[in-house]
Amino acid sequence: MTDGCWYDADIDRVIITEAQIREKTAELAKQVSADYASVEDGLLLVCVLKGAVMFMADFARALGRHGPAAELEFMAVSSYGQGTTSSGVVRILKDLDRDIAGRHVIVVEDIVDSGLTLSWLLRYLASRKATSVEVVTLLRKPEAVKVSIPVKYVGFDIPNEFVVGYGLDFAERYRELPYVGVLKPEVYARP
Ligand SMILES: O=P(O)(O)OC[C@H]1O[C@H](OP(=O)(O)OP(=O)(O)O)[C@H](O)[C@@H]1O
Ligand code: HPA
Ligand SMILES: [Mg+2]
């Protein structure tokens, strides 16, 4: 584990450490940089709030070491609410502020779980006429997928368990943990 965090006592076990996240983020940024080296008008990174906030910040900085130039955009969508399973209904809480037509877009996600959020989002972005849309996600749960989606850049495949930390929440908590872990069962039983 790391030096010690406020929420450590609620964590059953760590799945991905802070150091692993750092190393993988640098690796993903290098791949993206190489694949998009020739784009002239730069990349548009679209962060899917709130979960992807930490990964977006670190990925954008890692990409900044290599280029190409990237503009940072934010959307907020939600389908999990207070629970640990997707409602299946993706709600837009904040839309894009600008036109993405003609741009090379990379959607930055924290996790692909059922795939419902991304399948909806990719259809939405396609309707906004981006030149290309790819996805970079830190985590993916291959056993949980309900809709298969093309995700070009994946950090870690993880088991089909509900995880928290590094942006991922349970009932809006645990996002500020620097690692990704599984909660102790008793946490879910708390009122
Ligand atoms: O593949 P899926 O099953 O659709 O799950 C993935 C999505 O669920 C989470 O968002 P959530 O709806 O919890 O909103 P949040 O990011 O604000 O926590 C997560 O950040 C992804 O965006
Ligand atoms: O495992 C998860 N943890 C937190 N939020 C999530 N949203 C989809 N899957 C998850
Ligand atoms: Mg959530």
mmCIF file of N, CA, C and O in Angstrom, residues 51 93 157 190:
data_model
loop_
_atom_site.group_PDB
_atom_site.id
_atom_site.type_symbol
_atom_site.label_atom_id
_atom_site.label_comp_id
_atom_site.label_asym_id
_atom_site.label_seq_id
_atom_site.Cartn_x
_atom_site.Cartn_y
_atom_site.Cartn_z
ATOM 1 N N GLY A 51 -15.567 9.993 -12.670
ATOM 2 C CA GLY A 51 -14.600 8.923 -12.399
ATOM 3 C C GLY A 51 -13.235 9.102 -13.039
ATOM 4 O O GLY A 51 -12.218 8.721 -12.465
ATOM 5 N N LEU A 93 -24.898 14.807 -17.488
ATOM 6 C CA LEU A 93 -24.991 15.848 -16.467
ATOM 7 C C LEU A 93 -24.295 17.116 -16.942
ATOM 8 O O LEU A 93 -24.595 18.210 -16.503
ATOM 9 N N ASP A 157 -6.646 -5.068 -17.259
ATOM 10 C CA ASP A 157 -7.848 -5.893 -17.142
ATOM 11 C C ASP A 157 -7.918 -6.376 -15.701
ATOM 12 O O ASP A 157 -6.932 -6.897 -15.167
ATOM 13 N N ARG A 190 -22.978 -0.736 5.959
ATOM 14 C CA ARG A 190 -23.186 0.457 6.802
ATOM 15 C C ARG A 190 -24.432 1.216 6.387
ATOM 16 O O ARG A 190 -24.731 1.280 5.195
#
